[in-house]
PDB file of C-alpha atoms in Angstrom:
ATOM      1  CA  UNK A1160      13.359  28.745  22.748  1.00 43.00           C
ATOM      2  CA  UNK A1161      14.855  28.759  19.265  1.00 53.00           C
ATOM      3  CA  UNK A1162      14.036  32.615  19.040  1.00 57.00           C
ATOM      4  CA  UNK A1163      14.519  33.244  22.625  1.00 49.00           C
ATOM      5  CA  UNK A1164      11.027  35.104  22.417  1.00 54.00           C
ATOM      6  CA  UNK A1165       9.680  35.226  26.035  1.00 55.00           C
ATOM      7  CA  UNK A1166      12.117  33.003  26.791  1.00 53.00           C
ATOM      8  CA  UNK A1167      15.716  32.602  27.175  1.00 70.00           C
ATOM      9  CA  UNK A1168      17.373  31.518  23.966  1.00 70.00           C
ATOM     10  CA  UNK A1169      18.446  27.763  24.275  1.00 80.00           C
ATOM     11  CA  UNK A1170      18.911  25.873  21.516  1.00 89.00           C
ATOM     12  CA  UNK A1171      18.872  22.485  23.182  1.00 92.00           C
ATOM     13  CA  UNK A1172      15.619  22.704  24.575  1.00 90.00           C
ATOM     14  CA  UNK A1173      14.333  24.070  20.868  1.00 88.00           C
ATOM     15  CA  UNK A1174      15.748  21.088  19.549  1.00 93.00           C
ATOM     16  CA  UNK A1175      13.998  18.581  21.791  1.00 93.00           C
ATOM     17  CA  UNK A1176      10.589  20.726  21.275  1.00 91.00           C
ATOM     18  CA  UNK A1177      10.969  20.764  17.616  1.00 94.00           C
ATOM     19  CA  UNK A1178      11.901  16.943  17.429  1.00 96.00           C
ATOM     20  CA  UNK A1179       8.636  15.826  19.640  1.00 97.00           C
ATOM     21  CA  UNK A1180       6.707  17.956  17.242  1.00 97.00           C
ATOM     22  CA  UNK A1181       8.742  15.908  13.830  1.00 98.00           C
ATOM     23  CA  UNK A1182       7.374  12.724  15.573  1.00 98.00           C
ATOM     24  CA  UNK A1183       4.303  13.887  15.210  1.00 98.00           C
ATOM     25  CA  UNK A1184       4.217  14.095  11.894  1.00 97.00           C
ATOM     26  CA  UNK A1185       4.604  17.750  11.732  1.00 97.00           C
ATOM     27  CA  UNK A1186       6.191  18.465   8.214  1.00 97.00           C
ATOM     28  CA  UNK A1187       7.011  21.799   8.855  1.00 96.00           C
ATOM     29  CA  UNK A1188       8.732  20.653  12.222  1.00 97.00           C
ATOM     30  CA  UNK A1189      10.833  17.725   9.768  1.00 98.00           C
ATOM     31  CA  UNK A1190      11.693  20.213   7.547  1.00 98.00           C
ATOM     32  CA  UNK A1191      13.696  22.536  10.650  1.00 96.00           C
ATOM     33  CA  UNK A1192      14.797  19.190  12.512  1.00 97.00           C
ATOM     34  CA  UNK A1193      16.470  18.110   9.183  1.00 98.00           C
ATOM     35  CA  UNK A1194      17.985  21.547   8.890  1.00 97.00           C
ATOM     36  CA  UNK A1195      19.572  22.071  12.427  1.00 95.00           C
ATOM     37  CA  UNK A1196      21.055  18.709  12.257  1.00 98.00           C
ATOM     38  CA  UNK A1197      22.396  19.392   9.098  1.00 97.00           C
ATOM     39  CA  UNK A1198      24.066  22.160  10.676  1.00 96.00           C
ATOM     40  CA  UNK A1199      24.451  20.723  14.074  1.00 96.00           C
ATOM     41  CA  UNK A1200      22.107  23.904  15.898  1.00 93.00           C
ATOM     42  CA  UNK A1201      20.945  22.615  19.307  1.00 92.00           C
ATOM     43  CA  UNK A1202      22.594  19.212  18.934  1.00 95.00           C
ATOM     44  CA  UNK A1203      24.916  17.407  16.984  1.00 95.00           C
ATOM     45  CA  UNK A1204      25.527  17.556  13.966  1.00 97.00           C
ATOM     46  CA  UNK A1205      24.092  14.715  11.709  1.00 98.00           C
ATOM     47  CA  UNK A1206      23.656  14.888   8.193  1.00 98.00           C
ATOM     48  CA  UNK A1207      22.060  11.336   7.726  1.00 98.00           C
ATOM     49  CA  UNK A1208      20.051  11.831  10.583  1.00 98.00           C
ATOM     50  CA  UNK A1209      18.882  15.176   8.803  1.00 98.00           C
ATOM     51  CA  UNK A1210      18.526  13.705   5.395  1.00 98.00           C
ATOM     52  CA  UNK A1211      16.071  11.315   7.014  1.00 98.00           C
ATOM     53  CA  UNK A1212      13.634  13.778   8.161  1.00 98.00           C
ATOM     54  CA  UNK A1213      13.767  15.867   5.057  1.00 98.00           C
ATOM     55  CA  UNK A1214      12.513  12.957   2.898  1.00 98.00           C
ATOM     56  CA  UNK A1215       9.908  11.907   5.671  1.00 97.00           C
ATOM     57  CA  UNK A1216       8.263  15.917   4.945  1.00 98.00           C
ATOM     58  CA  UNK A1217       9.210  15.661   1.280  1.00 97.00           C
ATOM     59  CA  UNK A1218       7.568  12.593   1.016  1.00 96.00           C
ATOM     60  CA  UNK A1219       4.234  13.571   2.698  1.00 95.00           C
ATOM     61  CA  UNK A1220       4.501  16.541  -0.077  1.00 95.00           C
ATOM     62  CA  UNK A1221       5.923  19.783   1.402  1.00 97.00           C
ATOM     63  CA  UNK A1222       7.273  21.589  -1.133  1.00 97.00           C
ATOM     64  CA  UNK A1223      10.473  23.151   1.060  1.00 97.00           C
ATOM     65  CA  UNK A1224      11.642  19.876   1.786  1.00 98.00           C
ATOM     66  CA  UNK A1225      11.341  18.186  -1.501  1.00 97.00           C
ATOM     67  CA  UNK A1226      13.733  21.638  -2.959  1.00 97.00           C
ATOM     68  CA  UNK A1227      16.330  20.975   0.296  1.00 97.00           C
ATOM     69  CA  UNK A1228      16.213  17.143  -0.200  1.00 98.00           C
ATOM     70  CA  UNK A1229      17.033  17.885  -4.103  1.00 98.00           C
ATOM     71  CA  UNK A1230      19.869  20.118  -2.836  1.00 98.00           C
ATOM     72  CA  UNK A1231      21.023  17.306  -0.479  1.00 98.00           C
ATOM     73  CA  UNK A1232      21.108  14.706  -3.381  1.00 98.00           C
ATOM     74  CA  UNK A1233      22.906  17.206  -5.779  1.00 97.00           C
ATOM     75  CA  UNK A1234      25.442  18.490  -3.098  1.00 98.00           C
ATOM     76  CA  UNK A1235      25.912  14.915  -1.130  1.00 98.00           C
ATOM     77  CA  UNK A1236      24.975  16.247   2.077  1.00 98.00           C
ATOM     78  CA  UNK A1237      23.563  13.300   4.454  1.00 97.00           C
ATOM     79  CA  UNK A1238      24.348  10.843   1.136  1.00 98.00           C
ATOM     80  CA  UNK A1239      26.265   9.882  -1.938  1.00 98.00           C
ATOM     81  CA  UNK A1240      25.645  12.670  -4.679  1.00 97.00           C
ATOM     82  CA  UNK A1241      22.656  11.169  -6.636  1.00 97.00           C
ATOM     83  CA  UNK A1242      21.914  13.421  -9.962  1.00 96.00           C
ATOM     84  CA  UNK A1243      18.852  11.841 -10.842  1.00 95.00           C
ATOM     85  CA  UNK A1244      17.269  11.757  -7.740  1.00 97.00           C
ATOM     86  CA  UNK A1245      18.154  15.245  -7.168  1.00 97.00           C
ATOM     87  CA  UNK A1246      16.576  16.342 -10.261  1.00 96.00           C
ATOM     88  CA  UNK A1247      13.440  14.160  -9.553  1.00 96.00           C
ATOM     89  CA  UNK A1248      12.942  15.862  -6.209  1.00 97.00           C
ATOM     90  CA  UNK A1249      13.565  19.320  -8.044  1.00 96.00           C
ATOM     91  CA  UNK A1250      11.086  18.407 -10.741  1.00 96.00           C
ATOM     92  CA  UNK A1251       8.379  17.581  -8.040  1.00 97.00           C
ATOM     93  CA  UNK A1252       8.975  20.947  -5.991  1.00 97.00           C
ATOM     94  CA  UNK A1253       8.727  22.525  -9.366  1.00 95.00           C
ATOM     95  CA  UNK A1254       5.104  21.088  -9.669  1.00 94.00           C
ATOM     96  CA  UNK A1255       4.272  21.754  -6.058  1.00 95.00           C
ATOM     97  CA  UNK A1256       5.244  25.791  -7.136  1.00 94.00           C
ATOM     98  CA  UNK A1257       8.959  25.869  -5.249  1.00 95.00           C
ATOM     99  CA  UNK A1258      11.698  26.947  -8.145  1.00 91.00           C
ATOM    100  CA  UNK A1259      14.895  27.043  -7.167  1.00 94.00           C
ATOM    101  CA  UNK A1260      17.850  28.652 -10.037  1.00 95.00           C
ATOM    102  CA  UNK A1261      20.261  27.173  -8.441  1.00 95.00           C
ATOM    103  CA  UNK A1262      18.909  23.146  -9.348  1.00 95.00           C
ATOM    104  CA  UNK A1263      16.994  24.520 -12.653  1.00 94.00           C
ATOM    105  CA  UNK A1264      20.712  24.936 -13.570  1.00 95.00           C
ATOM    106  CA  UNK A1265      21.960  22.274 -12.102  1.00 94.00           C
ATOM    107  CA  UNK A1266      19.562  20.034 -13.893  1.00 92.00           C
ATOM    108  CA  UNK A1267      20.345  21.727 -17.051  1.00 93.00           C
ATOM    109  CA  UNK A1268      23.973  20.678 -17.343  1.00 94.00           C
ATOM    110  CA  UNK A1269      22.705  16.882 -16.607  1.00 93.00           C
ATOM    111  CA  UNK A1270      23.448  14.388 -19.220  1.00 92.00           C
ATOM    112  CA  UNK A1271      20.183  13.310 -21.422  1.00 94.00           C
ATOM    113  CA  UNK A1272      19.898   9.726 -19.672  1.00 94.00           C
ATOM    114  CA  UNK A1273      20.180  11.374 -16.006  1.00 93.00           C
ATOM    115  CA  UNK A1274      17.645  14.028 -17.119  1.00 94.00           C
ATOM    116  CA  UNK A1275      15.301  11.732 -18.589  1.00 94.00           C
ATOM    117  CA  UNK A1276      15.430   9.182 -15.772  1.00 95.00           C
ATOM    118  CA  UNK A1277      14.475  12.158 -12.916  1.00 95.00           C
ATOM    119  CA  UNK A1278      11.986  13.066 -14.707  1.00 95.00           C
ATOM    120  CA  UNK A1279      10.614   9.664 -15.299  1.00 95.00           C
ATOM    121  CA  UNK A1280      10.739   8.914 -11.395  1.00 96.00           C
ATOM    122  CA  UNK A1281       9.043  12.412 -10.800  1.00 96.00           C
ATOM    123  CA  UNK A1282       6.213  11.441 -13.424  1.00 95.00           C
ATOM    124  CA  UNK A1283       5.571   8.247 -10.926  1.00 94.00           C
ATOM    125  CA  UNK A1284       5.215  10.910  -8.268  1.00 88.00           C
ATOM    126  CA  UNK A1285       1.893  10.717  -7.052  1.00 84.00           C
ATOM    127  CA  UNK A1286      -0.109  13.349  -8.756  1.00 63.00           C
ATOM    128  CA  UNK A1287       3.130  13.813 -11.249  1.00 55.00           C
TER     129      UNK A1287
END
């Protein structure tokens, strides 16, 4: 429905289909949810609704989500702007073999104690 392949394109109905499949523990399907309510596709737009779902699929380790939920930290989307954390989620997509220029830089112009403390909570990562 999202497409509107075979189908007639309704975003709506995507929406519902894509949040019974995020309830489901589908990480791919958190990772979309969190984006198109982020950007208010199909429903309405809710950027602590979406910041939810992108740490449920960041947490169970996809890779996407832990580089958007590092954006969301860094940018204050859903949340208060949180430097560390966004470099801690940054640090684990790095490990999971997700770069993103955009954080590597951000990260860069951290000061020493914020650096230091995402990479401390990344290192407590499970398999950090």
């Amino acid at each position: 429905y999202g497409e509107g392949l075979g189908v007639e394109k309704d975003d709506a109905v995507a929406f519902q289909w894509m949040e019974k499949a995020a309830r489901a523990g589908i990480d791919t399907a958190q990772v979309e949810l969190g984006i198109w309510l982020a950007n208010g596709r199909g429903t309405t737009k809710d950027e602590k609704a979406a910041l939810g779902w992108m740490q449920r699929a960041a947490r169970s380790g996809n890779a996407i989500a832990q580089n958007r939920l590092a954006k969301m930290y860094a940018l204050g989307i859903g949340t208060q702007k949180n430097a560390a954390e966004a470099g801690k989620w940054h640090i684990i997509a790095q490990r999971a073999g997700l770069d993103d220029p955009w954080l590597s830089e951000f990260i860069a112009r951290l000061d020493p104690v914020e650096r230091n403390k995402a990479l401390a909570d990344a290192n407590r990562w499970p398999g950090g």
